[in-house]
Short mmCIF file of C-alpha atoms and ligand atoms in Angstrom, two decimals:
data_model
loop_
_atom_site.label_atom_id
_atom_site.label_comp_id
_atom_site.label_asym_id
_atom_site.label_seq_id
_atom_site.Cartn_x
_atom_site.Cartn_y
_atom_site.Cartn_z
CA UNK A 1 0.00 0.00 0.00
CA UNK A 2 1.28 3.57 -1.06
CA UNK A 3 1.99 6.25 2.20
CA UNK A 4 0.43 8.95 -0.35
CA UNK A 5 -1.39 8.95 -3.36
CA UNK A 6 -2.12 12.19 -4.78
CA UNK A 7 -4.45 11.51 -8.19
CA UNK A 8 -5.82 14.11 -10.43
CA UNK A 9 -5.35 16.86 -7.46
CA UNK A 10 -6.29 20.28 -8.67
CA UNK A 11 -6.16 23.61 -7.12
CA UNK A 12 -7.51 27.02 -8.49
CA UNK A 13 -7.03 30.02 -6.01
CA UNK A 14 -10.07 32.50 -7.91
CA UNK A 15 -8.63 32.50 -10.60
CA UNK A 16 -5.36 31.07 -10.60
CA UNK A 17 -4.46 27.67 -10.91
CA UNK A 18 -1.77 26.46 -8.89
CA UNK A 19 -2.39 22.93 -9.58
CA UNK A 20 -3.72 20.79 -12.41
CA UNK A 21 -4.47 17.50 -12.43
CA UNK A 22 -1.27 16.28 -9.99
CA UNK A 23 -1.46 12.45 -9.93
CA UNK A 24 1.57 10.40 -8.28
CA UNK A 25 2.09 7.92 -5.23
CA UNK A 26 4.86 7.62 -2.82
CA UNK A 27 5.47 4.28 -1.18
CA UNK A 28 6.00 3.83 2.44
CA UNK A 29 9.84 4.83 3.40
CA UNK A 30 10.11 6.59 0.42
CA UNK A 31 12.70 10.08 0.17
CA UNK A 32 10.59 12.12 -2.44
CA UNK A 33 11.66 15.13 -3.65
CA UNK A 34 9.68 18.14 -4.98
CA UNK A 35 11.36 20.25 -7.39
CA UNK A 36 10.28 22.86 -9.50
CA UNK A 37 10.48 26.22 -10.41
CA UNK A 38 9.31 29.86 -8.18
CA UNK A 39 5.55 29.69 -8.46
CA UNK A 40 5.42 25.89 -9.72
CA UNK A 41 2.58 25.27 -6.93
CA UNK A 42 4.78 23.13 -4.64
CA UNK A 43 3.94 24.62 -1.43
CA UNK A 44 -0.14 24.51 -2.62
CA UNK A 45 0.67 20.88 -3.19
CA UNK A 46 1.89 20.23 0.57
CA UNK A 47 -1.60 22.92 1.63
CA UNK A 48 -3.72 20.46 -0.05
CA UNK A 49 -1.66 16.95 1.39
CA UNK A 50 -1.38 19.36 5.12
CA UNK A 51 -4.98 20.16 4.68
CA UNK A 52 -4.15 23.67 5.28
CA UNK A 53 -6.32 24.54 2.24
CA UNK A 54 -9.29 22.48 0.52
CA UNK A 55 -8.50 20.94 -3.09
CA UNK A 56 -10.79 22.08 -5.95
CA UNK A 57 -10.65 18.43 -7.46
CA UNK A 58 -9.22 14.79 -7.20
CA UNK A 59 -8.28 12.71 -3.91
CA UNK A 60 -5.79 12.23 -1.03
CA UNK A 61 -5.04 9.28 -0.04
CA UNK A 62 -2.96 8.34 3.34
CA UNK A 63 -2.25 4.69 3.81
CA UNK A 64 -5.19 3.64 1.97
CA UNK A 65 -7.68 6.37 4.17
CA UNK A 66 -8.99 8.56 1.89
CA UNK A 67 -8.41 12.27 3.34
CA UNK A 68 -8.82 14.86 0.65
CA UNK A 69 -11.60 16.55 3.03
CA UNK A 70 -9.93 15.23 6.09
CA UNK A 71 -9.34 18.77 8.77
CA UNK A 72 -5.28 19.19 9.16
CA UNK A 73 -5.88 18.16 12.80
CA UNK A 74 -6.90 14.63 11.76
CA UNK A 75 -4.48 14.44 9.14
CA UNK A 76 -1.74 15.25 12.15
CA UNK A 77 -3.26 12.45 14.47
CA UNK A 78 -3.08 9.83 10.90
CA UNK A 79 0.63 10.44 11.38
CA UNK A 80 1.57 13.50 8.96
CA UNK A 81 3.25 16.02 10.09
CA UNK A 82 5.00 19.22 8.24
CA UNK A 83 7.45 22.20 8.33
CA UNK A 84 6.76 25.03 6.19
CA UNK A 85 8.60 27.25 4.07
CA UNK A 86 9.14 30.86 7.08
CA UNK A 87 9.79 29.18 10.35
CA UNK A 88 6.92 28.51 12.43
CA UNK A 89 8.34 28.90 15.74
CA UNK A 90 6.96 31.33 18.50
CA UNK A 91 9.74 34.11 18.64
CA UNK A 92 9.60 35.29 21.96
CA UNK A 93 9.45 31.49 23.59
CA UNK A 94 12.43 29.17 24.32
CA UNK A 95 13.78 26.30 22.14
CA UNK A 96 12.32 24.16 24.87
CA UNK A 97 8.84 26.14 25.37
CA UNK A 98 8.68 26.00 21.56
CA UNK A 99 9.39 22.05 21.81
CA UNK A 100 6.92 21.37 24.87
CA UNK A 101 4.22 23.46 22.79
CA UNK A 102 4.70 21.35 19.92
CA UNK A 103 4.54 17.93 21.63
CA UNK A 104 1.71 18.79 23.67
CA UNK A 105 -0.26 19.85 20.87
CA UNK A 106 0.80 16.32 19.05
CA UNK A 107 -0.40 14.76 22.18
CA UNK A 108 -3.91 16.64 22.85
CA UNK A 109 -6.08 14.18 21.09
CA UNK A 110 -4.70 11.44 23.17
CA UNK A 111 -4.72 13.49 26.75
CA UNK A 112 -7.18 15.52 28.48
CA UNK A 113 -5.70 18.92 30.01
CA UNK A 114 -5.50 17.18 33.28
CA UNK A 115 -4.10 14.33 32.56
CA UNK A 116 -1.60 16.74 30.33
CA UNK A 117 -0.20 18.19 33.82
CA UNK A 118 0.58 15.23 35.32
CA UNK A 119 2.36 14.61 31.59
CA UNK A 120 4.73 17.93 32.23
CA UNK A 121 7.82 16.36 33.43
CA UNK A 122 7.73 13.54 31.08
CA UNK A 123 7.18 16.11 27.86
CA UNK A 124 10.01 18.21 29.15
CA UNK A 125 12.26 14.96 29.23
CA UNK A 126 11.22 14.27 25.55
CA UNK A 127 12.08 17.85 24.48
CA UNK A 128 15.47 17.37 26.49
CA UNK A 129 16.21 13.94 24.74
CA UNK A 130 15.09 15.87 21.76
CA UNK A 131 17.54 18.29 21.75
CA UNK A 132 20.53 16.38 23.06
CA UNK A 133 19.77 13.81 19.87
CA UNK A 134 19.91 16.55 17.45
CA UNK A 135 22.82 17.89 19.23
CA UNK A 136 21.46 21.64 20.30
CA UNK A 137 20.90 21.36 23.94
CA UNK A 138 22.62 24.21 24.16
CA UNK A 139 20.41 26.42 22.83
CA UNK A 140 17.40 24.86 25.29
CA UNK A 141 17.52 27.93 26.76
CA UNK A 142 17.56 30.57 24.07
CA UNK A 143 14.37 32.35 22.81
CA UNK A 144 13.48 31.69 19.42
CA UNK A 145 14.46 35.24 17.84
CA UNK A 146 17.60 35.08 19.54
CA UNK A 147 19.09 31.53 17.50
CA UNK A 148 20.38 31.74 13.93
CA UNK A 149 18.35 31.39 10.94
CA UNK A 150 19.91 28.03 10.59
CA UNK A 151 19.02 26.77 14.00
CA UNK A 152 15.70 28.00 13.51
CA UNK A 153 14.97 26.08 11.10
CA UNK A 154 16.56 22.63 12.72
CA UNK A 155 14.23 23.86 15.12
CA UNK A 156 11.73 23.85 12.71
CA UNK A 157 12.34 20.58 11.45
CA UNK A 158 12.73 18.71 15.00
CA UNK A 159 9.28 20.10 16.03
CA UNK A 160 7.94 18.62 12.90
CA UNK A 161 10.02 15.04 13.82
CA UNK A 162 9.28 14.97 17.56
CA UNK A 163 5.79 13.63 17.23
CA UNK A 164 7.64 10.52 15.30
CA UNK A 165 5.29 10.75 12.17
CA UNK A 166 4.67 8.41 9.28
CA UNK A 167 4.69 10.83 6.54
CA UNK A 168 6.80 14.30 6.65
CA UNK A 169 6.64 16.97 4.42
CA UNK A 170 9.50 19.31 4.36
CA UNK A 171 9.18 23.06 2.83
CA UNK A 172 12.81 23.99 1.81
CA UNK A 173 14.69 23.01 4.76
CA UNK A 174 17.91 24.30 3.18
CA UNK A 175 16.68 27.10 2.10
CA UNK A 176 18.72 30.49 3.42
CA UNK A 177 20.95 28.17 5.14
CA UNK A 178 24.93 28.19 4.86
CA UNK A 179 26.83 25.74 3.41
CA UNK A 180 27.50 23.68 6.33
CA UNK A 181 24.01 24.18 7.79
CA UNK A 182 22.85 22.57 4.71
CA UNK A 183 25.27 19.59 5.17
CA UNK A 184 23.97 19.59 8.98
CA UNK A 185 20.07 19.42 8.07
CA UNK A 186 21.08 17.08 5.36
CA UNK A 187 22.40 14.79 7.76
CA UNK A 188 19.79 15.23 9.88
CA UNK A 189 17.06 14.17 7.03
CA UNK A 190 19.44 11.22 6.74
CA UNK A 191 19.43 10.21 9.79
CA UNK A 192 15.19 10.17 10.10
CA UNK A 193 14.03 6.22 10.56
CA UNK A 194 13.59 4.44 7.32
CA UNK A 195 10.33 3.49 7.67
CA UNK A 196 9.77 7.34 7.84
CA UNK A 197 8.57 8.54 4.60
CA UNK A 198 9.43 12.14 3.54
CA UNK A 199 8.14 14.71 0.77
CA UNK A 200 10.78 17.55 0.68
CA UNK A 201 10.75 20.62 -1.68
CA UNK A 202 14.02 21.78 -2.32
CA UNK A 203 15.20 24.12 -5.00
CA UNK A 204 19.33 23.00 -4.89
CA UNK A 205 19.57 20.55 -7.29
CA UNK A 206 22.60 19.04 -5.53
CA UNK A 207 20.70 18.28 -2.39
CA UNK A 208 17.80 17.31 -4.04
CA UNK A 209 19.41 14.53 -6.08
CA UNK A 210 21.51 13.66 -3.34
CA UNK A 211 18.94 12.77 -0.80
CA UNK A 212 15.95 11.54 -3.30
CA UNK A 213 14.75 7.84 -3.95
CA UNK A 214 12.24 9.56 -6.29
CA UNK A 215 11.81 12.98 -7.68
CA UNK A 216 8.35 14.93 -9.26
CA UNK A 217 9.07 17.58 -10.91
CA UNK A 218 6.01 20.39 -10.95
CA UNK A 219 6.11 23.39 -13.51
CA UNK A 220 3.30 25.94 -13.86
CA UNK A 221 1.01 23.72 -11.79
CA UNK A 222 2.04 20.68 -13.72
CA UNK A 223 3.37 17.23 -12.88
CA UNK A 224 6.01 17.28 -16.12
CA UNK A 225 8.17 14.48 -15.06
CA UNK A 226 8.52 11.79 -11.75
CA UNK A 227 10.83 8.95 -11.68
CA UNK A 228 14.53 8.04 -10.10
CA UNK A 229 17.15 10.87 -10.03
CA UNK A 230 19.16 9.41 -13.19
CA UNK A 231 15.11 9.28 -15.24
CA UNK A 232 14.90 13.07 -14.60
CA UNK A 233 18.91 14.36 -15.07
CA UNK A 234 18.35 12.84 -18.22
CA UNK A 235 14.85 14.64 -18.91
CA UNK A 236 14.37 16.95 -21.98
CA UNK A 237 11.76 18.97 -20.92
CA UNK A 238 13.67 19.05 -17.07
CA UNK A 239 16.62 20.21 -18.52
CA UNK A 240 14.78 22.75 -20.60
CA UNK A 241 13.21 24.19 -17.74
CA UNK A 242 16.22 24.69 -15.75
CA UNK A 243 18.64 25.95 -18.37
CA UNK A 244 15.54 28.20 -19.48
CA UNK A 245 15.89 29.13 -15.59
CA UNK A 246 19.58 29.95 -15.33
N1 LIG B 301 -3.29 31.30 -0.83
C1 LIG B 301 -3.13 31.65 -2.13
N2 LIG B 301 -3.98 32.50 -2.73
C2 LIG B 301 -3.86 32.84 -4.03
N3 LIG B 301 -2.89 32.36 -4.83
C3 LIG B 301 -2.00 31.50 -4.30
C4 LIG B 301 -2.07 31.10 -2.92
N4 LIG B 301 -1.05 30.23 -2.68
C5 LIG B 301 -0.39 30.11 -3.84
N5 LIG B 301 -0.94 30.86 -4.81
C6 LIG B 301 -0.50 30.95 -6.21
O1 LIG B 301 -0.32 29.64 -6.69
C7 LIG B 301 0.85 29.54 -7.50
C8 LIG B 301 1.78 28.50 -6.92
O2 LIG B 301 2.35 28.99 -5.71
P1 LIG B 301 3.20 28.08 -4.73
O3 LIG B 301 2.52 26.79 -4.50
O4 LIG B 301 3.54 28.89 -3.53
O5 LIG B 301 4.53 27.83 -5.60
P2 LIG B 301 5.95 27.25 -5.20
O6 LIG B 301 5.89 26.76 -3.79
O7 LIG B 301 6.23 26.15 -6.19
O8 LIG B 301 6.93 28.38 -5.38
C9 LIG B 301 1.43 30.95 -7.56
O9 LIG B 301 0.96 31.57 -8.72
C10 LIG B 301 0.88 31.60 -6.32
O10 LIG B 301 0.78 32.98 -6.49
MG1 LIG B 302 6.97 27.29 -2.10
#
């Protein structure tokens, strides 16, 4: 059975449309990359998997459940989880308050506000084992606003992880990042369990074929190619785009 299948999805924001008629599947464990150019509909793609916005046609499917009308809270408890492309963190909280915020609200359809007190100590151990695995516990203590742009967004990205979800969808993780923060969040995508599977948009090429099982490729709302990293270097209309790019 497929983590995702995305068939025929279409999007039209009053007017324009974003998306038309997006049909692939991602199996379970898969690393898929989105690429694509500015304005390609990438992020509308994750708003319609995320929920964050309704589809104007086709169907979502999660491990077999359809959830094209499925509310983004559901969609979380199913197991998907996402960054997105600004960081989402609260800028005037901690790295841990941020963390504890973001677990407990991963948690609230499986405790009751009660029980969630008695849960404190054990959700500020996670954070702390959080941190320490990902190798920025000393930053625990910062505010938000006060890290780097490129701790943010680990940040970022181990809020999305710390729930442990089946399917994550990453919005440009490297993006804005320095050249060894990209090698650092690389690594960190790396090291995500294999049964994890994860839809990342990225716009460096390098990355993108360095990390991907698979790779879609959207282009003025359009699925133009999909297939292994060596099916689209080797794409004309790909190549097109990009060189028509640069
Ligand atoms: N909420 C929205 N309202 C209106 N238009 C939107 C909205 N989100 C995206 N669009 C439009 O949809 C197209 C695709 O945008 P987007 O998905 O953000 O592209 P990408 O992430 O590939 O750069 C663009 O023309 C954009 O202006
Ligand atoms: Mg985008």
């Amino acid at each position: 059975m497929s983590a995702l299948v995305i068939d025929s999805v279409s999007k039209n924001f009053g007017g324009v449309q974003a998306l038309t008629d997006v049909s692939f599947s991602i199996a379970p464990g898969e690393r898929r990359l989105i690429i694509g150019p500015n304005g390609a509909g990438k992020t509308t793609l994750f708003n319609m998997l995320s929920g964050a916005f309704p589809v104007s046609s086709g169907q979502v499917t999660l491990f077999g459940r359809d959830i094209t009308n499925a509310p983004p809270n559901l969609r979380a408890n199913l197991g998907l989880a996402r960054t997105f492309q600004i960081t989402n963190l609260f800028p005037n909280l901690t790295v841990m308050e941020n963390l504890i915020l973001a677990l407990q609200a991963q948690h609230e359809h499986a405790f009751s506000m009660f029980r969630l007190m008695r849960k404190e100590s054990a959700l500020f151990d996670r954070a702390q084992a959080l941190l320490s695995q990902w190798g920025l516990s000393d930053i625990a203590g910062a505010r938000a606003r006060e890290i780097s742009y490129g701790q943010q967004r680990q940040v970022d990205l181990i809020l999305a992880m710390a729930g442990a979800p089946k399917v994550l969808l990453l919005d440009e993780p490297t993006a804005g990042l320095s050249a060894a923060e990209v090698v650092r969040v690389v690594g960190m995508i790396g090291d995500l369990p294999a049964d994890m599977t994860v839809l990342m948009i990225e716009h460096d090429m390098d990355v993108a074929f360095d990390i991907a099982d698979r790779i879609a490729v959207l282009h003025q709302g359009c699925l133009i190619a999909e297939g292994t990293p060596d099916e689209i270097r080797g794409h004309p209309q790909v190549t097109e785009i990009y060189l028509g790019a640069d």
